[in-house]
C-alpha cells in the first residue's frame, strides 16, 4: 500500500477519547476514497447529527464537511451540502452553502458521488441510535436512504464515522457488533463503497482532504485558524459538543488543541520531502 496514505490513516485512527474504533479501521479505505473523487462531476456532502438533549446538532461533522467541500471546489468539483430539518438552521448559519434539506428538495441530477460525515445510519431494526444506545428516531429524517434505496444509479458512496452508528458502518457491521459497546443495538446497516473511520468524524474528513492534497500536489487542508473559525461559527449558530452537550470549542469532548495537533500532523504527513 501507498506509504503516504498509510501515514494519513495512522494519524486519523488516533483515538484519544478511547472510543475503541480500532476493530472498525480498514487499511486502504482512505486511499480508495480519495482516488474515487477527482473524477466526480458533482458531490453531495451529507452531515448533521442532532443531539436531542441540547436541541441542536453537534460540532462533529459540519466542520469536516466545510473543509472537504472547499477542497473539492478548489479541484473544480461542484459541491452541495445536505442535511435534515432538525439540523438545517444551525448548519445554514454555520456556513454550509448551498445547503439542501431532505424531504423538501431533490438531489441534483449531476451528482456522481455522495459523502456522509457523522450522519446517523439506521440500525437493523430501522431505528437510529446514539453511541450510548439512545433511540434518536423521532429526531432523524431518513437521509441515509440516499446511500441505500434512494441512491442515484451508479453513484459512488463514501461514509465517514467514528462510532459504528453512522452511515457507511454497514460495511463493517460485524466488527461494530463484536467490537463496540452496545454494538448489537447501534450498528448501522447502511454501507458505503468506501468507509473512513477516525477518532472523530471531522478528522476523517480532514484525512480525506489530506489524501486529495497528496493526489493533486496542492495544499488543500485548512490552516488551524480557518478550522477554528469554522467551529466558532457553528457554535455561534447553536451547535454543541455531541459528548458533553455544551456550547464550547470542543468536539466529542476533546479540547481544541487536540484537533489543532491532528491537523498539524496531517499537514506534516502530506508535506513533500
Ligand atoms: Mg459518531
Ligand atoms: Mg463524533
PDB file of C-alpha atoms and ligand atoms in Angstrom:
ATOM      1  CA  UNK A   1       0.000   0.000   0.000  1.00  0.00           C
ATOM      2  CA  UNK A   2       0.977   3.570  -0.673  1.00  0.00           C
ATOM      3  CA  UNK A   3       3.047   4.770   2.292  1.00  0.00           C
ATOM      4  CA  UNK A   4       1.854   8.409   2.476  1.00  0.00           C
ATOM      5  CA  UNK A   5      -1.756   7.241   2.602  1.00  0.00           C
ATOM      6  CA  UNK A   6      -0.895   4.710   5.295  1.00  0.00           C
ATOM      7  CA  UNK A   7       0.628   7.559   7.303  1.00  0.00           C
ATOM      8  CA  UNK A   8      -2.595   9.555   6.987  1.00  0.00           C
ATOM      9  CA  UNK A   9      -4.581   6.585   8.255  1.00  0.00           C
ATOM     10  CA  UNK A  10      -2.270   6.247  11.234  1.00  0.00           C
ATOM     11  CA  UNK A  11      -2.950   9.901  12.086  1.00  0.00           C
ATOM     12  CA  UNK A  12      -6.743   9.782  11.816  1.00  0.00           C
ATOM     13  CA  UNK A  13      -7.006   6.470  13.657  1.00  0.00           C
ATOM     14  CA  UNK A  14      -5.634   8.064  16.814  1.00  0.00           C
ATOM     15  CA  UNK A  15      -8.269   7.599  19.483  1.00  0.00           C
ATOM     16  CA  UNK A  16      -7.581   9.956  22.402  1.00  0.00           C
ATOM     17  CA  UNK A  17     -11.175   9.737  23.608  1.00  0.00           C
ATOM     18  CA  UNK A  18     -10.866   5.946  23.889  1.00  0.00           C
ATOM     19  CA  UNK A  19     -13.839   5.176  21.647  1.00  0.00           C
ATOM     20  CA  UNK A  20     -12.371   1.797  20.750  1.00  0.00           C
ATOM     21  CA  UNK A  21     -12.501   2.295  16.974  1.00  0.00           C
ATOM     22  CA  UNK A  22      -9.546   0.028  16.156  1.00  0.00           C
ATOM     23  CA  UNK A  23     -11.692  -3.003  15.189  1.00  0.00           C
ATOM     24  CA  UNK A  24     -13.501  -0.843  12.597  1.00  0.00           C
ATOM     25  CA  UNK A  25     -10.407   0.540  10.853  1.00  0.00           C
ATOM     26  CA  UNK A  26      -9.509  -0.951   7.471  1.00  0.00           C
ATOM     27  CA  UNK A  27      -6.235  -0.098   5.753  1.00  0.00           C
ATOM     28  CA  UNK A  28      -6.565   1.291   2.251  1.00  0.00           C
ATOM     29  CA  UNK A  29     -10.061   2.742   2.547  1.00  0.00           C
ATOM     30  CA  UNK A  30      -8.827   6.337   2.751  1.00  0.00           C
ATOM     31  CA  UNK A  31      -6.719   5.983  -0.388  1.00  0.00           C
ATOM     32  CA  UNK A  32      -9.528   4.332  -2.355  1.00  0.00           C
ATOM     33  CA  UNK A  33     -11.961   7.053  -1.269  1.00  0.00           C
ATOM     34  CA  UNK A  34      -9.537   9.816  -2.285  1.00  0.00           C
ATOM     35  CA  UNK A  35      -8.795   8.225  -5.655  1.00  0.00           C
ATOM     36  CA  UNK A  36     -12.522   7.917  -6.371  1.00  0.00           C
ATOM     37  CA  UNK A  37     -13.146  11.660  -6.058  1.00  0.00           C
ATOM     38  CA  UNK A  38     -11.200  13.514  -8.768  1.00  0.00           C
ATOM     39  CA  UNK A  39     -13.496  12.060 -11.479  1.00  0.00           C
ATOM     40  CA  UNK A  40     -16.646  13.369  -9.740  1.00  0.00           C
ATOM     41  CA  UNK A  41     -18.981  15.641 -11.696  1.00  0.00           C
ATOM     42  CA  UNK A  42     -20.717  16.918  -8.575  1.00  0.00           C
ATOM     43  CA  UNK A  43     -20.514  15.800  -4.942  1.00  0.00           C
ATOM     44  CA  UNK A  44     -23.275  15.774  -2.317  1.00  0.00           C
ATOM     45  CA  UNK A  45     -21.947  16.031   1.244  1.00  0.00           C
ATOM     46  CA  UNK A  46     -24.394  14.820   3.884  1.00  0.00           C
ATOM     47  CA  UNK A  47     -23.967  15.789   7.534  1.00  0.00           C
ATOM     48  CA  UNK A  48     -25.712  16.861  10.750  1.00  0.00           C
ATOM     49  CA  UNK A  49     -26.143  14.786  13.916  1.00  0.00           C
ATOM     50  CA  UNK A  50     -28.887  16.130  16.168  1.00  0.00           C
ATOM     51  CA  UNK A  51     -28.422  15.977  19.952  1.00  0.00           C
ATOM     52  CA  UNK A  52     -31.948  15.866  21.441  1.00  0.00           C
ATOM     53  CA  UNK A  53     -30.927  16.924  24.976  1.00  0.00           C
ATOM     54  CA  UNK A  54     -29.440  20.118  23.556  1.00  0.00           C
ATOM     55  CA  UNK A  55     -31.981  20.624  20.779  1.00  0.00           C
ATOM     56  CA  UNK A  56     -29.148  21.261  18.329  1.00  0.00           C
ATOM     57  CA  UNK A  57     -26.716  19.439  16.045  1.00  0.00           C
ATOM     58  CA  UNK A  58     -23.243  18.543  17.254  1.00  0.00           C
ATOM     59  CA  UNK A  59     -19.867  20.038  16.364  1.00  0.00           C
ATOM     60  CA  UNK A  60     -18.591  16.837  14.758  1.00  0.00           C
ATOM     61  CA  UNK A  61     -19.385  16.591  11.060  1.00  0.00           C
ATOM     62  CA  UNK A  62     -20.104  20.075   9.725  1.00  0.00           C
ATOM     63  CA  UNK A  63     -16.556  21.444  10.182  1.00  0.00           C
ATOM     64  CA  UNK A  64     -15.212  18.444   8.295  1.00  0.00           C
ATOM     65  CA  UNK A  65     -17.886  18.934   5.643  1.00  0.00           C
ATOM     66  CA  UNK A  66     -16.808  22.548   5.137  1.00  0.00           C
ATOM     67  CA  UNK A  67     -13.133  21.599   4.797  1.00  0.00           C
ATOM     68  CA  UNK A  68     -13.917  18.808   2.349  1.00  0.00           C
ATOM     69  CA  UNK A  69     -16.307  20.956   0.335  1.00  0.00           C
ATOM     70  CA  UNK A  70     -13.715  23.697  -0.070  1.00  0.00           C
ATOM     71  CA  UNK A  71     -11.062  21.188  -1.109  1.00  0.00           C
ATOM     72  CA  UNK A  72     -13.334  19.700  -3.781  1.00  0.00           C
ATOM     73  CA  UNK A  73     -14.226  23.174  -5.062  1.00  0.00           C
ATOM     74  CA  UNK A  74     -10.514  24.013  -5.258  1.00  0.00           C
ATOM     75  CA  UNK A  75     -10.208  20.971  -7.523  1.00  0.00           C
ATOM     76  CA  UNK A  76     -13.008  22.325  -9.721  1.00  0.00           C
ATOM     77  CA  UNK A  77     -15.668  19.902  -8.469  1.00  0.00           C
ATOM     78  CA  UNK A  78     -19.046  21.474  -7.569  1.00  0.00           C
ATOM     79  CA  UNK A  79     -20.433  20.579  -4.146  1.00  0.00           C
ATOM     80  CA  UNK A  80     -23.837  20.653  -2.484  1.00  0.00           C
ATOM     81  CA  UNK A  81     -24.500  20.044   1.208  1.00  0.00           C
ATOM     82  CA  UNK A  82     -27.426  18.056   2.577  1.00  0.00           C
ATOM     83  CA  UNK A  83     -28.997  17.769   5.997  1.00  0.00           C
ATOM     84  CA  UNK A  84     -32.442  17.353   7.545  1.00  0.00           C
ATOM     85  CA  UNK A  85     -34.923  19.714   9.155  1.00  0.00           C
ATOM     86  CA  UNK A  86     -33.732  19.293  12.766  1.00  0.00           C
ATOM     87  CA  UNK A  87     -30.208  20.412  11.753  1.00  0.00           C
ATOM     88  CA  UNK A  88     -30.812  22.859   8.927  1.00  0.00           C
ATOM     89  CA  UNK A  89     -30.996  26.178  10.810  1.00  0.00           C
ATOM     90  CA  UNK A  90     -27.674  25.703  12.595  1.00  0.00           C
ATOM     91  CA  UNK A  91     -25.823  24.321   9.577  1.00  0.00           C
ATOM     92  CA  UNK A  92     -27.148  27.120   7.377  1.00  0.00           C
ATOM     93  CA  UNK A  93     -25.965  29.791   9.813  1.00  0.00           C
ATOM     94  CA  UNK A  94     -22.786  27.794  10.261  1.00  0.00           C
ATOM     95  CA  UNK A  95     -21.827  28.474   6.662  1.00  0.00           C
ATOM     96  CA  UNK A  96     -22.663  25.287   4.725  1.00  0.00           C
ATOM     97  CA  UNK A  97     -23.808  26.520   1.298  1.00  0.00           C
ATOM     98  CA  UNK A  98     -25.580  25.618  -0.855  1.00  0.00           C
ATOM     99  CA  UNK A  99     -27.466  23.653   1.796  1.00  0.00           C
ATOM    100  CA  UNK A 100     -30.373  21.394   0.845  1.00  0.00           C
ATOM    101  CA  UNK A 101     -32.992  19.819   3.084  1.00  0.00           C
ATOM    102  CA  UNK A 102     -34.022  16.198   2.822  1.00  0.00           C
ATOM    103  CA  UNK A 103     -37.691  15.766   2.011  1.00  0.00           C
ATOM    104  CA  UNK A 104     -38.041  19.237   0.514  1.00  0.00           C
ATOM    105  CA  UNK A 105     -35.633  19.097  -2.412  1.00  0.00           C
ATOM    106  CA  UNK A 106     -34.132  16.560  -4.787  1.00  0.00           C
ATOM    107  CA  UNK A 107     -30.509  15.683  -5.343  1.00  0.00           C
ATOM    108  CA  UNK A 108     -29.043  17.458  -8.384  1.00  0.00           C
ATOM    109  CA  UNK A 109     -29.073  15.044 -11.328  1.00  0.00           C
ATOM    110  CA  UNK A 110     -25.337  15.616 -11.927  1.00  0.00           C
ATOM    111  CA  UNK A 111     -24.371  14.194  -8.514  1.00  0.00           C
ATOM    112  CA  UNK A 112     -21.986  11.290  -9.063  1.00  0.00           C
ATOM    113  CA  UNK A 113     -20.562  10.950  -5.541  1.00  0.00           C
ATOM    114  CA  UNK A 114     -22.139  11.078  -2.067  1.00  0.00           C
ATOM    115  CA  UNK A 115     -20.166  11.550   1.139  1.00  0.00           C
ATOM    116  CA  UNK A 116     -21.734  11.191   4.597  1.00  0.00           C
ATOM    117  CA  UNK A 117     -19.824  12.715   7.512  1.00  0.00           C
ATOM    118  CA  UNK A 118     -21.103  11.834  11.005  1.00  0.00           C
ATOM    119  CA  UNK A 119     -24.623  11.195   9.814  1.00  0.00           C
ATOM    120  CA  UNK A 120     -26.918   8.734  11.636  1.00  0.00           C
ATOM    121  CA  UNK A 121     -27.348   5.453   9.765  1.00  0.00           C
ATOM    122  CA  UNK A 122     -30.286   3.213  10.585  1.00  0.00           C
ATOM    123  CA  UNK A 123     -29.750   0.045  12.602  1.00  0.00           C
ATOM    124  CA  UNK A 124     -31.118  -3.413  11.752  1.00  0.00           C
ATOM    125  CA  UNK A 125     -34.472  -2.537  13.349  1.00  0.00           C
ATOM    126  CA  UNK A 126     -34.810   0.541  11.132  1.00  0.00           C
ATOM    127  CA  UNK A 127     -34.254   2.944  14.034  1.00  0.00           C
ATOM    128  CA  UNK A 128     -31.459   5.439  14.662  1.00  0.00           C
ATOM    129  CA  UNK A 129     -29.309   5.267  17.782  1.00  0.00           C
ATOM    130  CA  UNK A 130     -26.728   7.368  19.579  1.00  0.00           C
ATOM    131  CA  UNK A 131     -23.444   5.728  20.570  1.00  0.00           C
ATOM    132  CA  UNK A 132     -24.904   5.411  24.068  1.00  0.00           C
ATOM    133  CA  UNK A 133     -27.843   3.464  22.675  1.00  0.00           C
ATOM    134  CA  UNK A 134     -30.463   6.225  22.944  1.00  0.00           C
ATOM    135  CA  UNK A 135     -33.207   5.989  20.316  1.00  0.00           C
ATOM    136  CA  UNK A 136     -32.926   9.129  18.165  1.00  0.00           C
ATOM    137  CA  UNK A 137     -35.529   8.122  15.580  1.00  0.00           C
ATOM    138  CA  UNK A 138     -38.005  10.972  16.302  1.00  0.00           C
ATOM    139  CA  UNK A 139     -35.186  13.458  15.626  1.00  0.00           C
ATOM    140  CA  UNK A 140     -33.676  11.954  12.472  1.00  0.00           C
ATOM    141  CA  UNK A 141     -35.017  12.083   8.937  1.00  0.00           C
ATOM    142  CA  UNK A 142     -34.079   9.192   6.625  1.00  0.00           C
ATOM    143  CA  UNK A 143     -31.314  10.989   4.742  1.00  0.00           C
ATOM    144  CA  UNK A 144     -29.346   7.736   4.915  1.00  0.00           C
ATOM    145  CA  UNK A 145     -31.706   6.365   2.251  1.00  0.00           C
ATOM    146  CA  UNK A 146     -29.563   8.293  -0.288  1.00  0.00           C
ATOM    147  CA  UNK A 147     -26.936   5.622   0.438  1.00  0.00           C
ATOM    148  CA  UNK A 148     -29.461   2.800   0.129  1.00  0.00           C
ATOM    149  CA  UNK A 149     -32.727   2.524  -1.787  1.00  0.00           C
ATOM    150  CA  UNK A 150     -32.580   6.207  -2.778  1.00  0.00           C
ATOM    151  CA  UNK A 151     -29.048   6.129  -4.162  1.00  0.00           C
ATOM    152  CA  UNK A 152     -28.696   7.558  -7.659  1.00  0.00           C
ATOM    153  CA  UNK A 153     -27.806   4.813 -10.150  1.00  0.00           C
ATOM    154  CA  UNK A 154     -24.051   4.403 -10.442  1.00  0.00           C
ATOM    155  CA  UNK A 155     -23.189   6.870  -7.684  1.00  0.00           C
ATOM    156  CA  UNK A 156     -20.040   6.294  -5.612  1.00  0.00           C
ATOM    157  CA  UNK A 157     -20.606   6.499  -1.840  1.00  0.00           C
ATOM    158  CA  UNK A 158     -18.199   7.343   0.966  1.00  0.00           C
ATOM    159  CA  UNK A 159     -19.045   7.130   4.682  1.00  0.00           C
ATOM    160  CA  UNK A 160     -17.053   8.819   7.437  1.00  0.00           C
ATOM    161  CA  UNK A 161     -17.729   7.899  11.050  1.00  0.00           C
ATOM    162  CA  UNK A 162     -16.271   7.366  14.490  1.00  0.00           C
ATOM    163  CA  UNK A 163     -18.693   5.175  16.397  1.00  0.00           C
ATOM    164  CA  UNK A 164     -20.444   2.452  14.415  1.00  0.00           C
ATOM    165  CA  UNK A 165     -23.876   4.099  14.294  1.00  0.00           C
ATOM    166  CA  UNK A 166     -23.165   6.283  11.246  1.00  0.00           C
ATOM    167  CA  UNK A 167     -23.832   5.976   7.515  1.00  0.00           C
ATOM    168  CA  UNK A 168     -21.165   3.736   5.999  1.00  0.00           C
ATOM    169  CA  UNK A 169     -20.636   1.494   9.032  1.00  0.00           C
ATOM    170  CA  UNK A 170     -22.753  -1.208   7.440  1.00  0.00           C
ATOM    171  CA  UNK A 171     -19.538  -2.101   5.637  1.00  0.00           C
ATOM    172  CA  UNK A 172     -18.006  -3.300   8.918  1.00  0.00           C
ATOM    173  CA  UNK A 173     -21.209  -4.181  10.772  1.00  0.00           C
ATOM    174  CA  UNK A 174     -19.962  -7.499  12.241  1.00  0.00           C
ATOM    175  CA  UNK A 175     -16.967  -5.652  13.727  1.00  0.00           C
ATOM    176  CA  UNK A 176     -19.250  -2.974  15.213  1.00  0.00           C
ATOM    177  CA  UNK A 177     -21.396  -5.684  16.819  1.00  0.00           C
ATOM    178  CA  UNK A 178     -18.462  -7.501  18.386  1.00  0.00           C
ATOM    179  CA  UNK A 179     -16.059  -4.607  18.960  1.00  0.00           C
ATOM    180  CA  UNK A 180     -18.133  -1.618  20.097  1.00  0.00           C
ATOM    181  CA  UNK A 181     -20.169  -1.203  23.286  1.00  0.00           C
ATOM    182  CA  UNK A 182     -23.889  -1.682  22.561  1.00  0.00           C
ATOM    183  CA  UNK A 183     -22.838  -2.576  19.022  1.00  0.00           C
ATOM    184  CA  UNK A 184     -25.651  -5.064  18.503  1.00  0.00           C
ATOM    185  CA  UNK A 185     -28.150  -2.254  19.061  1.00  0.00           C
ATOM    186  CA  UNK A 186     -26.482   0.712  17.405  1.00  0.00           C
ATOM    187  CA  UNK A 187     -24.624  -0.848  14.441  1.00  0.00           C
ATOM    188  CA  UNK A 188     -25.797   0.751  11.228  1.00  0.00           C
ATOM    189  CA  UNK A 189     -26.781  -1.453   8.309  1.00  0.00           C
ATOM    190  CA  UNK A 190     -26.129   1.389   5.842  1.00  0.00           C
ATOM    191  CA  UNK A 191     -22.920   0.663   3.957  1.00  0.00           C
ATOM    192  CA  UNK A 192     -20.808   2.776   1.621  1.00  0.00           C
ATOM    193  CA  UNK A 193     -18.373   1.859  -1.133  1.00  0.00           C
ATOM    194  CA  UNK A 194     -15.560   3.367   0.936  1.00  0.00           C
ATOM    195  CA  UNK A 195     -15.594   3.747   4.724  1.00  0.00           C
ATOM    196  CA  UNK A 196     -13.279   6.126   6.567  1.00  0.00           C
ATOM    197  CA  UNK A 197     -13.115   5.553  10.316  1.00  0.00           C
ATOM    198  CA  UNK A 198     -11.418   8.129  12.553  1.00  0.00           C
ATOM    199  CA  UNK A 199     -11.103   9.263  16.183  1.00  0.00           C
ATOM    200  CA  UNK A 200     -13.664  11.965  15.388  1.00  0.00           C
ATOM    201  CA  UNK A 201     -15.509  12.229  12.099  1.00  0.00           C
ATOM    202  CA  UNK A 202     -14.056  15.682  11.381  1.00  0.00           C
ATOM    203  CA  UNK A 203     -10.638  14.025  11.379  1.00  0.00           C
ATOM    204  CA  UNK A 204     -11.816  11.520   8.818  1.00  0.00           C
ATOM    205  CA  UNK A 205     -12.924  14.385   6.572  1.00  0.00           C
ATOM    206  CA  UNK A 206      -9.627  16.191   7.098  1.00  0.00           C
ATOM    207  CA  UNK A 207      -7.838  12.939   6.323  1.00  0.00           C
ATOM    208  CA  UNK A 208      -9.709  12.701   3.038  1.00  0.00           C
ATOM    209  CA  UNK A 209      -8.724  16.310   2.264  1.00  0.00           C
ATOM    210  CA  UNK A 210      -5.120  15.370   3.032  1.00  0.00           C
ATOM    211  CA  UNK A 211      -5.464  12.445   0.619  1.00  0.00           C
ATOM    212  CA  UNK A 212      -6.722  14.814  -2.073  1.00  0.00           C
ATOM    213  CA  UNK A 213      -3.710  17.030  -1.298  1.00  0.00           C
ATOM    214  CA  UNK A 214      -1.390  14.090  -1.947  1.00  0.00           C
ATOM    215  CA  UNK A 215      -3.095  13.265  -5.249  1.00  0.00           C
ATOM    216  CA  UNK A 216      -3.287  16.843  -6.526  1.00  0.00           C
ATOM    217  CA  UNK A 217       0.016  18.073  -5.059  1.00  0.00           C
ATOM    218  CA  UNK A 218      -1.961  21.057  -3.738  1.00  0.00           C
ATOM    219  CA  UNK A 219      -2.224  22.056  -0.073  1.00  0.00           C
ATOM    220  CA  UNK A 220      -5.966  21.691   0.427  1.00  0.00           C
ATOM    221  CA  UNK A 221      -6.058  21.343   4.229  1.00  0.00           C
ATOM    222  CA  UNK A 222      -7.498  24.248   6.211  1.00  0.00           C
ATOM    223  CA  UNK A 223      -4.989  26.083   8.365  1.00  0.00           C
ATOM    224  CA  UNK A 224      -5.662  25.984  12.087  1.00  0.00           C
ATOM    225  CA  UNK A 225      -7.179  29.487  12.105  1.00  0.00           C
ATOM    226  CA  UNK A 226      -9.661  28.612   9.418  1.00  0.00           C
ATOM    227  CA  UNK A 227     -10.666  25.364  11.094  1.00  0.00           C
ATOM    228  CA  UNK A 228     -11.127  27.151  14.395  1.00  0.00           C
ATOM    229  CA  UNK A 229     -13.236  29.858  12.751  1.00  0.00           C
ATOM    230  CA  UNK A 230     -15.465  27.192  11.168  1.00  0.00           C
ATOM    231  CA  UNK A 231     -16.025  25.665  14.604  1.00  0.00           C
ATOM    232  CA  UNK A 232     -16.681  29.059  16.242  1.00  0.00           C
ATOM    233  CA  UNK A 233     -19.217  29.977  13.593  1.00  0.00           C
ATOM    234  CA  UNK A 234     -21.083  26.704  14.111  1.00  0.00           C
ATOM    235  CA  UNK A 235     -21.061  27.272  17.863  1.00  0.00           C
ATOM    236  CA  UNK A 236     -22.414  30.796  17.386  1.00  0.00           C
ATOM    237  CA  UNK A 237     -25.181  29.249  15.261  1.00  0.00           C
ATOM    238  CA  UNK A 238     -26.096  26.920  18.147  1.00  0.00           C
ATOM    239  CA  UNK A 239     -24.088  23.714  17.624  1.00  0.00           C
ATOM    240  CA  UNK A 240     -22.988  21.786  20.723  1.00  0.00           C
ATOM    241  CA  UNK A 241     -20.374  19.198  21.581  1.00  0.00           C
ATOM    242  CA  UNK A 242     -22.011  15.816  20.960  1.00  0.00           C
ATOM    243  CA  UNK A 243     -20.451  14.215  24.041  1.00  0.00           C
ATOM    244  CA  UNK A 244     -20.763  16.983  26.633  1.00  0.00           C
ATOM    245  CA  UNK A 245     -23.853  18.670  25.155  1.00  0.00           C
ATOM    246  CA  UNK A 246     -22.205  22.001  25.829  1.00  0.00           C
ATOM    247  CA  UNK A 247     -21.596  25.023  23.621  1.00  0.00           C
ATOM    248  CA  UNK A 248     -17.808  25.096  23.825  1.00  0.00           C
ATOM    249  CA  UNK A 249     -14.949  24.909  21.303  1.00  0.00           C
ATOM    250  CA  UNK A 250     -14.665  21.164  21.701  1.00  0.00           C
ATOM    251  CA  UNK A 251     -15.615  18.194  19.504  1.00  0.00           C
ATOM    252  CA  UNK A 252     -16.554  14.833  21.021  1.00  0.00           C
ATOM    253  CA  UNK A 253     -15.328  16.141  24.377  1.00  0.00           C
ATOM    254  CA  UNK A 254     -11.844  16.896  23.042  1.00  0.00           C
ATOM    255  CA  UNK A 255     -10.448  20.394  23.524  1.00  0.00           C
ATOM    256  CA  UNK A 256      -9.367  22.457  20.554  1.00  0.00           C
ATOM    257  CA  UNK A 257      -5.606  21.865  20.932  1.00  0.00           C
ATOM    258  CA  UNK A 258      -6.175  18.148  20.260  1.00  0.00           C
ATOM    259  CA  UNK A 259      -7.839  18.996  16.951  1.00  0.00           C
ATOM    260  CA  UNK A 260      -5.178  21.564  16.055  1.00  0.00           C
ATOM    261  CA  UNK A 261      -2.475  18.950  16.677  1.00  0.00           C
ATOM    262  CA  UNK A 262      -4.297  16.429  14.489  1.00  0.00           C
ATOM    263  CA  UNK A 263      -4.493  18.942  11.667  1.00  0.00           C
ATOM    264  CA  UNK A 264      -0.788  19.708  12.049  1.00  0.00           C
ATOM    265  CA  UNK A 265       0.038  16.003  11.925  1.00  0.00           C
ATOM    266  CA  UNK A 266      -1.959  15.589   8.710  1.00  0.00           C
ATOM    267  CA  UNK A 267      -0.207  18.569   7.178  1.00  0.00           C
ATOM    268  CA  UNK A 268       3.144  17.105   8.087  1.00  0.00           C
ATOM    269  CA  UNK A 269       2.141  13.763   6.570  1.00  0.00           C
ATOM    270  CA  UNK A 270       1.297  15.477   3.271  1.00  0.00           C
ATOM    271  CA  UNK A 271       4.482  17.575   3.137  1.00  0.00           C
ATOM    272  CA  UNK A 272       6.744  16.802   0.206  1.00  0.00           C
ATOM    273  CA  UNK A 273      10.186  15.542   1.217  1.00  0.00           C
TER     274      UNK A 273
HETATM  275 MG1  LIG B   1     -20.173   9.442  15.811  1.00  0.00          MG
HETATM  276 MG1  LIG B   2     -18.021  12.177  16.541  1.00  0.00          MG
END
